[in-house]
Coordinates of C-alpha atoms in Angstrom, one line a residue:
Chain A
M22 CA 49.4 67.4 -12.1
T23 CA 46.5 65.2 -13.2
S24 CA 45.2 68.0 -15.5
R25 CA 48.6 68.1 -17.2
F26 CA 48.3 64.4 -17.9
W27 CA 44.9 64.8 -19.4
A28 CA 46.1 67.8 -21.5
A29 CA 48.9 65.6 -22.8
G30 CA 46.4 63.0 -23.8
L31 CA 44.2 65.5 -25.6
M32 CA 47.2 66.9 -27.4
A33 CA 48.1 63.3 -28.5
A34 CA 44.6 62.8 -29.8
V35 CA 44.8 66.0 -31.8
L36 CA 48.2 65.1 -33.3
M37 CA 46.9 61.6 -34.3
T38 CA 44.0 63.2 -36.1
G39 CA 46.4 64.6 -38.6
L40 CA 48.1 61.2 -39.0
A41 CA 45.1 59.0 -39.4
G42 CA 43.0 60.9 -41.8
C43 CA 39.3 61.3 -42.1
A44 CA 36.3 59.2 -43.0
T45 CA 35.1 59.5 -46.7
K46 CA 31.9 61.4 -47.0
P47 CA 29.2 59.6 -49.2
P48 CA 28.3 61.3 -52.4
A49 CA 25.2 63.5 -52.7
S50 CA 23.7 61.0 -55.1
D51 CA 23.2 58.7 -52.1
P52 CA 21.0 60.8 -49.8
E53 CA 20.3 58.0 -47.2
A54 CA 24.0 57.2 -46.8
L55 CA 24.7 60.9 -46.5
A56 CA 22.0 61.3 -43.8
A57 CA 23.4 58.4 -41.9
Y58 CA 26.9 59.9 -42.1
K59 CA 25.6 63.2 -40.7
Q60 CA 23.7 61.4 -38.0
N61 CA 26.7 59.5 -36.8
D62 CA 28.7 62.8 -37.0
D63 CA 31.9 60.8 -36.9
P64 CA 34.2 62.4 -39.5
L65 CA 37.3 61.2 -37.6
E66 CA 36.0 57.6 -37.6
P67 CA 39.3 55.9 -38.9
M68 CA 41.3 57.6 -36.1
N69 CA 38.6 57.0 -33.5
R70 CA 38.5 53.3 -34.3
K71 CA 42.3 53.1 -33.9
L72 CA 42.1 54.8 -30.5
Y73 CA 39.2 52.5 -29.6
A74 CA 41.4 49.5 -30.4
V75 CA 44.2 51.0 -28.2
N76 CA 41.9 51.7 -25.3
N77 CA 40.3 48.3 -25.6
A78 CA 43.7 46.6 -25.4
L79 CA 44.6 48.8 -22.4
D80 CA 41.3 47.9 -20.8
T81 CA 41.5 44.2 -21.5
Y82 CA 45.1 43.8 -20.2
A83 CA 45.2 46.4 -17.5
M84 CA 42.0 48.1 -16.3
K85 CA 39.7 45.1 -16.4
P86 CA 42.0 42.6 -14.6
V87 CA 42.7 45.3 -11.9
A88 CA 38.9 45.9 -11.6
Q89 CA 38.3 42.1 -11.5
G90 CA 40.9 41.7 -8.7
Y91 CA 39.4 44.6 -6.8
A92 CA 35.9 43.2 -7.2
Y93 CA 37.1 39.8 -6.1
V94 CA 38.8 41.1 -2.9
V95 CA 36.3 43.8 -2.0
P96 CA 32.7 42.7 -1.3
R97 CA 29.9 44.4 -3.2
T98 CA 28.6 46.1 0.0
V99 CA 31.9 47.7 0.6
R100 CA 32.2 48.7 -3.0
N101 CA 28.8 50.4 -2.8
H102 CA 30.0 52.4 0.2
V103 CA 33.2 53.3 -1.6
G104 CA 31.1 54.5 -4.5
N105 CA 29.0 56.6 -2.0
V106 CA 32.1 58.3 -0.6
L107 CA 33.4 59.1 -4.0
D108 CA 30.0 60.4 -5.1
N109 CA 29.9 62.6 -2.1
L110 CA 33.3 64.0 -2.8
H111 CA 32.1 64.8 -6.3
T112 CA 28.9 66.5 -5.1
P113 CA 30.3 70.0 -5.0
V114 CA 31.0 69.8 -8.7
V115 CA 27.5 68.7 -9.3
F116 CA 26.2 71.6 -7.2
I117 CA 28.3 74.1 -9.1
N118 CA 26.9 72.9 -12.4
D119 CA 23.3 72.8 -11.1
I120 CA 23.8 76.6 -10.3
L121 CA 25.3 77.2 -13.7
E122 CA 22.4 75.4 -15.3
A123 CA 20.0 77.6 -13.3
K124 CA 18.3 74.5 -11.9
S125 CA 17.5 75.6 -8.3
R126 CA 15.8 72.5 -7.2
R127 CA 18.6 70.3 -8.4
A128 CA 21.1 72.6 -6.7
G129 CA 19.1 72.3 -3.5
D130 CA 19.1 68.5 -3.8
S131 CA 22.9 68.5 -4.3
L132 CA 23.4 70.8 -1.3
M133 CA 21.2 68.7 1.0
R134 CA 22.9 65.5 -0.3
F135 CA 26.3 66.9 0.6
V136 CA 25.2 68.2 4.0
V137 CA 23.3 65.1 5.1
N138 CA 25.6 62.5 3.7
S139 CA 28.8 64.2 5.0
T140 CA 27.4 64.4 8.5
L141 CA 24.7 61.7 9.1
G142 CA 26.2 59.6 6.4
V143 CA 29.6 59.6 8.1
A144 CA 31.8 61.3 5.4
G145 CA 29.6 60.0 2.7
I146 CA 29.8 56.3 3.5
F147 CA 26.0 56.0 3.8
D148 CA 23.6 57.7 1.3
F149 CA 20.8 58.7 3.6
A150 CA 19.8 61.7 1.4
T151 CA 18.2 59.6 -1.3
G152 CA 15.8 58.1 1.1
M153 CA 15.0 61.5 2.6
G154 CA 13.9 62.8 -0.8
W155 CA 17.1 64.2 -2.3
P156 CA 18.1 61.6 -4.9
S157 CA 21.3 61.9 -6.9
H158 CA 21.3 63.2 -10.5
E159 CA 23.8 63.8 -13.2
A160 CA 25.3 67.2 -13.8
D161 CA 28.7 68.1 -15.3
F162 CA 30.1 70.9 -17.4
G163 CA 29.4 69.1 -20.6
I164 CA 25.6 69.0 -19.8
T165 CA 25.9 72.7 -18.6
L166 CA 27.4 73.7 -22.0
A167 CA 24.6 71.8 -23.8
L168 CA 22.0 73.7 -21.8
W169 CA 23.8 76.9 -22.7
G170 CA 23.2 76.1 -26.4
V171 CA 26.7 74.7 -27.3
G172 CA 26.4 72.0 -30.0
T173 CA 27.7 68.5 -29.5
G174 CA 30.3 68.5 -32.3
P175 CA 31.8 65.5 -33.9
F176 CA 32.2 62.2 -32.0
L177 CA 35.7 61.8 -30.5
Y178 CA 37.3 58.7 -29.0
L179 CA 39.9 59.9 -26.6
P180 CA 42.9 58.0 -25.4
V181 CA 42.2 56.6 -21.9
L182 CA 39.1 58.7 -21.4
G183 CA 37.0 56.8 -24.1
P184 CA 34.0 58.1 -26.0
S185 CA 33.5 61.9 -26.0
D186 CA 32.9 64.9 -28.1
P187 CA 34.5 68.4 -28.1
R188 CA 31.8 69.7 -25.8
D189 CA 32.2 66.9 -23.2
A190 CA 36.0 67.0 -23.5
A191 CA 36.0 70.7 -22.7
G192 CA 33.5 69.9 -19.9
F193 CA 35.8 67.2 -18.5
G194 CA 38.7 69.7 -18.3
V195 CA 36.5 72.3 -16.6
G196 CA 35.2 69.5 -14.3
V197 CA 38.7 68.8 -13.1
V198 CA 39.6 72.4 -12.2
S199 CA 36.1 73.3 -10.9
D200 CA 36.5 70.6 -8.2
P201 CA 37.1 72.5 -4.9
F202 CA 39.3 69.6 -3.7
F203 CA 41.6 70.3 -6.7
W204 CA 42.6 73.6 -5.1
V205 CA 42.5 72.6 -1.4
G206 CA 45.8 72.3 0.5
Q207 CA 49.4 71.6 -0.6
G208 CA 52.1 69.1 0.1
A209 CA 52.8 65.4 -0.5
I210 CA 49.9 64.0 1.6
V211 CA 47.3 66.2 -0.1
S212 CA 48.5 65.2 -3.6
D213 CA 48.7 61.6 -2.6
L214 CA 45.1 61.7 -1.4
G215 CA 44.2 63.3 -4.7
Y216 CA 45.9 60.4 -6.7
A217 CA 44.3 57.8 -4.4
R218 CA 40.9 59.3 -5.0
T219 CA 41.4 59.4 -8.8
T220 CA 42.7 55.8 -8.9
L221 CA 39.9 54.6 -6.7
T222 CA 37.3 56.4 -8.8
I223 CA 38.6 54.7 -12.0
V224 CA 38.9 51.2 -10.4
N225 CA 35.6 51.3 -8.5
T226 CA 33.7 52.6 -11.6
R227 CA 35.3 50.0 -13.8
A228 CA 34.3 47.3 -11.3
D229 CA 30.7 48.5 -11.4
L230 CA 30.8 48.2 -15.2
L231 CA 32.3 44.7 -15.4
K232 CA 29.1 43.0 -16.3
P233 CA 27.5 45.7 -18.5
I234 CA 30.6 46.1 -20.6
D235 CA 31.0 42.4 -21.0
E236 CA 27.4 42.1 -22.0
V237 CA 27.8 44.9 -24.7
K238 CA 30.9 43.2 -26.1
R239 CA 29.1 39.8 -26.0
M240 CA 26.1 41.1 -28.0
A241 CA 27.7 43.7 -30.3
L242 CA 28.9 42.8 -33.8
D243 CA 30.7 46.2 -34.0
P244 CA 31.5 47.2 -30.4
Y245 CA 32.9 50.6 -31.5
A246 CA 29.6 51.6 -33.3
T247 CA 27.6 50.2 -30.3
F248 CA 29.6 52.2 -27.7
R249 CA 29.4 55.3 -29.9
S250 CA 25.6 54.9 -30.1
L251 CA 25.2 54.2 -26.4
Y252 CA 27.4 57.1 -25.4
R253 CA 25.5 59.6 -27.6
Q254 CA 22.1 58.4 -26.4
H255 CA 23.1 58.4 -22.8
R256 CA 24.4 61.9 -22.9
E257 CA 21.3 63.1 -24.9
A258 CA 19.1 61.5 -22.2
A259 CA 21.1 63.1 -19.4
I260 CA 20.8 66.5 -21.1
Q261 CA 17.1 66.1 -21.7
A262 CA 16.6 65.0 -18.0
A263 CA 18.3 68.2 -16.9
R264 CA 16.4 70.4 -19.3
D265 CA 13.0 68.9 -18.3
D266 CA 13.6 69.2 -14.6
N267 CA 11.6 72.3 -13.9
R268 CA 10.1 71.4 -10.5
H269 CA 8.6 74.3 -8.6
T270 CA 10.7 75.6 -5.8
I271 CA 8.7 74.5 -2.7
P272 CA 10.8 71.9 -0.8
A273 CA 9.2 68.6 0.1
W274 CA 9.1 69.3 3.8
F275 CA 7.2 72.6 3.4
P276 CA 3.4 72.5 3.6
Q277 CA 2.4 71.8 0.0
P278 CA -0.4 73.7 -1.7
A279 CA -3.6 71.8 -2.2
A280 CA -3.3 69.5 -5.1
A281 CA -5.0 70.8 -8.3
P282 CA -8.3 69.1 -9.0
A283 CA -8.0 66.2 -11.6
G284 CA -8.1 67.3 -15.2
Q285 CA -6.7 70.8 -14.6
N286 CA -3.0 70.1 -15.0
Chain B
M24 CA -30.9 83.4 -47.0
R25 CA -31.6 79.8 -47.8
I26 CA -28.1 79.3 -49.1
R27 CA -26.6 80.8 -46.0
R28 CA -28.7 78.6 -43.8
R29 CA -27.7 75.5 -45.8
R30 CA -24.0 76.5 -45.5
V31 CA -24.4 77.0 -41.7
M32 CA -26.1 73.6 -41.5
T33 CA -23.3 71.9 -43.5
F34 CA -20.7 73.6 -41.4
L35 CA -22.4 72.5 -38.2
A36 CA -22.8 68.9 -39.5
T37 CA -19.1 68.8 -40.5
A38 CA -18.0 70.2 -37.2
M39 CA -20.1 67.7 -35.3
L40 CA -18.8 64.8 -37.4
L41 CA -15.2 66.0 -36.9
A42 CA -15.7 66.5 -33.2
S43 CA -17.2 63.0 -32.7
S44 CA -14.4 61.4 -34.8
V45 CA -11.8 63.2 -32.7
G46 CA -13.6 62.0 -29.6
L47 CA -13.7 58.5 -31.0
T48 CA -10.0 58.4 -31.9
S49 CA -9.0 59.9 -28.5
Q50 CA -11.1 57.2 -26.9
A51 CA -9.4 54.6 -29.1
R52 CA -6.1 56.0 -28.0
A53 CA -6.9 55.9 -24.4
D54 CA -8.0 52.3 -24.8
D55 CA -4.7 51.5 -26.6
V56 CA -2.7 53.2 -23.8
S57 CA -4.4 51.2 -21.1
D58 CA -4.2 47.9 -23.2
A59 CA -0.4 48.6 -23.7
R60 CA 0.0 49.1 -19.9
T61 CA -1.8 45.9 -19.1
M62 CA 0.2 44.0 -21.7
I63 CA 3.5 45.2 -20.2
E64 CA 2.3 44.4 -16.6
T65 CA 1.4 40.9 -17.7
T66 CA 4.6 40.4 -19.7
C67 CA 6.9 41.6 -16.9
T68 CA 5.1 39.5 -14.3
Q69 CA 5.3 36.4 -16.5
L70 CA 9.0 37.1 -17.4
L71 CA 10.1 37.7 -13.8
G72 CA 8.0 34.7 -12.8
V73 CA 10.0 32.5 -15.2
I74 CA 13.4 34.1 -14.2
N75 CA 12.8 33.7 -10.5
S76 CA 11.2 30.2 -10.8
S77 CA 13.1 27.0 -9.8
Q78 CA 12.8 25.5 -13.3
G79 CA 15.9 24.2 -15.1
D80 CA 17.7 26.4 -17.6
A81 CA 16.3 24.7 -20.7
Q82 CA 12.7 25.0 -19.4
K83 CA 13.3 28.7 -18.5
Q84 CA 14.7 29.3 -22.0
A85 CA 11.8 27.7 -23.7
A86 CA 9.3 29.6 -21.6
M87 CA 11.1 32.9 -22.3
Q88 CA 11.3 32.2 -26.0
Q89 CA 7.5 31.8 -26.1
L90 CA 7.0 35.0 -24.1
V91 CA 9.3 37.0 -26.4
R92 CA 7.5 35.7 -29.5
G93 CA 4.1 36.6 -28.1
A94 CA 4.9 40.0 -26.7
V95 CA 7.5 41.5 -29.1
D96 CA 7.0 42.6 -32.7
V97 CA 10.1 40.6 -33.7
D98 CA 9.8 41.1 -37.4
G99 CA 9.1 44.8 -37.1
V100 CA 12.2 45.2 -34.8
A101 CA 14.2 43.2 -37.3
R102 CA 13.2 45.5 -40.2
F103 CA 13.9 48.6 -38.1
V104 CA 17.3 47.4 -37.2
L105 CA 18.4 46.7 -40.8
G106 CA 16.9 50.0 -41.8
R107 CA 17.9 51.3 -45.2
F108 CA 20.0 48.2 -46.0
W109 CA 16.8 46.1 -46.2
R110 CA 16.4 47.3 -49.8
V111 CA 20.0 46.6 -50.6
A112 CA 19.6 42.9 -49.5
T113 CA 18.5 40.3 -52.0
P114 CA 15.3 38.3 -51.2
A115 CA 17.4 35.3 -50.1
Q116 CA 19.5 37.6 -47.8
Q117 CA 16.3 39.2 -46.4
Q118 CA 14.9 35.8 -45.5
D119 CA 18.2 34.6 -44.0
Y120 CA 18.4 37.9 -42.0
M121 CA 14.9 37.5 -40.6
Q122 CA 15.5 33.9 -39.5
T123 CA 18.9 34.6 -37.9
F124 CA 17.6 37.8 -36.2
R125 CA 14.7 35.9 -34.6
Q126 CA 17.0 33.3 -33.1
L127 CA 19.6 35.9 -31.9
L128 CA 16.9 38.0 -30.2
V129 CA 15.9 35.0 -28.1
Y130 CA 19.6 34.5 -27.0
A131 CA 19.8 38.2 -26.3
V132 CA 16.9 38.1 -23.9
T133 CA 17.7 34.7 -22.2
G134 CA 21.4 35.8 -21.8
Q135 CA 20.2 38.7 -19.8
A136 CA 18.0 36.6 -17.5
A137 CA 20.7 35.7 -15.0
S138 CA 21.4 39.3 -14.2
F139 CA 17.7 39.9 -13.4
Q140 CA 17.6 37.1 -10.7
G141 CA 15.5 38.3 -7.8
A142 CA 14.4 41.4 -9.7
K143 CA 11.1 43.3 -8.9
F144 CA 9.3 45.9 -10.9
T145 CA 6.8 48.6 -10.3
M146 CA 4.5 50.0 -12.9
G147 CA 4.6 53.7 -13.8
Q148 CA 2.7 55.8 -16.2
A149 CA 1.8 55.1 -19.8
A150 CA 1.5 57.8 -22.4
M151 CA 1.3 58.3 -26.2
R152 CA 4.6 59.7 -27.5
D153 CA 6.1 60.1 -30.9
A154 CA 7.7 56.7 -31.0
G155 CA 4.5 54.9 -29.8
I156 CA 2.9 54.2 -26.4
V157 CA 5.6 54.5 -23.8
V158 CA 5.0 52.5 -20.6
D159 CA 7.3 53.3 -17.6
T160 CA 8.5 50.7 -15.2
D161 CA 11.1 50.8 -12.4
V162 CA 13.2 47.7 -12.1
T163 CA 15.1 46.9 -8.9
V164 CA 17.7 44.1 -8.8
P165 CA 19.1 43.2 -5.3
G166 CA 22.3 45.1 -4.6
K167 CA 21.9 47.5 -7.6
P168 CA 20.4 51.0 -7.9
E169 CA 16.9 51.2 -9.2
A170 CA 16.8 51.4 -13.0
Q171 CA 14.2 53.1 -15.2
V172 CA 13.0 50.9 -18.0
Q173 CA 10.5 52.2 -20.6
W174 CA 8.6 49.9 -23.0
V175 CA 7.5 51.3 -26.4
V176 CA 4.4 49.6 -27.6
A177 CA 2.6 49.8 -30.9
T178 CA -0.5 48.0 -32.2
V179 CA 0.6 45.4 -34.7
G180 CA -2.1 43.2 -36.3
G181 CA -4.7 44.4 -33.8
K182 CA -2.6 43.5 -30.7
P183 CA -0.3 45.6 -28.6
K184 CA 3.3 44.5 -29.2
I185 CA 6.7 45.7 -27.8
I186 CA 8.7 47.5 -30.5
D187 CA 11.5 49.0 -28.4
I188 CA 12.9 49.0 -24.8
L189 CA 14.5 52.2 -23.4
A190 CA 16.9 51.5 -20.6
E191 CA 17.8 54.7 -18.8
G192 CA 17.0 56.6 -21.9
T193 CA 19.0 54.5 -24.4
S194 CA 16.9 52.7 -27.1
L195 CA 17.8 49.1 -27.6
R196 CA 16.6 48.9 -31.2
L197 CA 18.5 52.1 -32.2
T198 CA 21.7 50.8 -30.6
E199 CA 21.3 47.6 -32.5
R200 CA 20.6 49.5 -35.7
N201 CA 23.9 51.5 -35.2
D202 CA 25.7 48.3 -34.4
Y203 CA 24.6 46.5 -37.6
A204 CA 25.1 49.6 -39.7
G205 CA 28.6 49.8 -38.3
V206 CA 29.4 46.3 -39.6
I207 CA 27.9 47.0 -43.0
S208 CA 29.6 50.4 -43.5
Q209 CA 33.0 48.8 -42.5
H210 CA 32.5 46.4 -45.4
G211 CA 31.7 48.8 -48.1
G212 CA 27.9 48.7 -47.8
Q213 CA 27.6 45.0 -48.3
V214 CA 24.9 43.1 -46.3
Q215 CA 26.6 39.6 -46.6
P216 CA 29.4 40.4 -44.1
L217 CA 26.7 41.3 -41.5
L218 CA 24.9 38.0 -42.1
D219 CA 28.2 36.2 -41.8
A220 CA 28.9 37.9 -38.5
M221 CA 25.3 37.1 -37.3
H222 CA 25.7 33.4 -38.2
H223 CA 29.1 33.4 -36.4
Q224 CA 27.5 34.9 -33.3
L225 CA 24.6 32.5 -33.3
A226 CA 26.9 29.5 -33.6
R227 CA 28.9 30.9 -30.6
F228 CA 25.7 31.3 -28.5
Q229 CA 24.5 27.8 -29.5
S230 CA 27.7 26.1 -28.6
N231 CA 27.8 28.0 -25.2
A232 CA 24.2 26.9 -24.5
S233 CA 24.7 23.2 -25.2

């Protein structure tokens, strides 16, 4: 059901593209402006800015007050544990993407995180895996597509979802259906649990971001351009981190080979 | 025979000269890298010392202002942030921009101070990269996950100075440049609306501070 909701949102975004028109491309006589235009890669900027305004209003009058209320009632320690449980439920998706990215050590980290935190960590309430040498990392189908060589595409500001691009939007859809819990069980209780998890993920994440988002809005003169820049840089850094993670495949608890003498690596 | 020998000698001399100059520059680079790392360690220690001290807000702000001016290449950052629009601006606008930017940067740093209360940092590696010398640090704030902060340092006027800060891979000066370019491009490429927005923001910060 949730996927239908997202699909409807995406359709609305595509329809509004036609209504709102495109950004004007600078003439070839102004090479610097043209370079900046290409670097921003935001040909749908007028529409994106309108959607940002809509999302910002939604956030200001609905999401943020809810998150503030939640953060007021629920102490930080509990929120951190809620975050741990939600992260743990999401770990299978991370694992699937580690495999698709052919990052065996990352996949091993994810597997051990899920095993340790689901058992020792009491259904994910405690994150013992990080301390045991299996820290969390980012992996989703958007990053996987990037490692497969799919280009970013133009910047998109999606209703409700916020900053994105065609690659990440596709990745988001695949992320929803590749979650094993999406397919587990039937009936009212299971779907209610699913809704509860989605709602809690949104509220808990927004509560974590209360200060950072306020700070960006306090400092930015053009919040839209700032969020666009932050989103693009953050995704690029996550992709680069995945690409650069080429650890050799001997686990930490296995006897390590003698360290190479200094100056040879 | 003689010509060949001379050629060989010239070749050898050039090669030795080149090799020694390469050796010298790589030594100079190694010195720069270790200088940069020391500078970041000192600056972070002093900054967190001020933030975690029991001084009043006004005293803290003054101490941080002095630290920022000493450690950051403020004018270089300002020029980078305005980018290609620097040449569009009139000399009066350039001067106004520099002056306002310097003041805003201090508010940007001091505004962040409260969220770093009780923070600790550990030094990581330092290495020469494309952007400059990048010094890695890990910053832990109580109750929050550890964050990776990288400091980009360049030698300005013979001294190591901070030219950028990368927080979890996002560059502050690049974000700022895109922010300012956003305002300018929304106003038909004019610099004055940006200056107006900067003045407006500065007035807001000043009225909040007093």
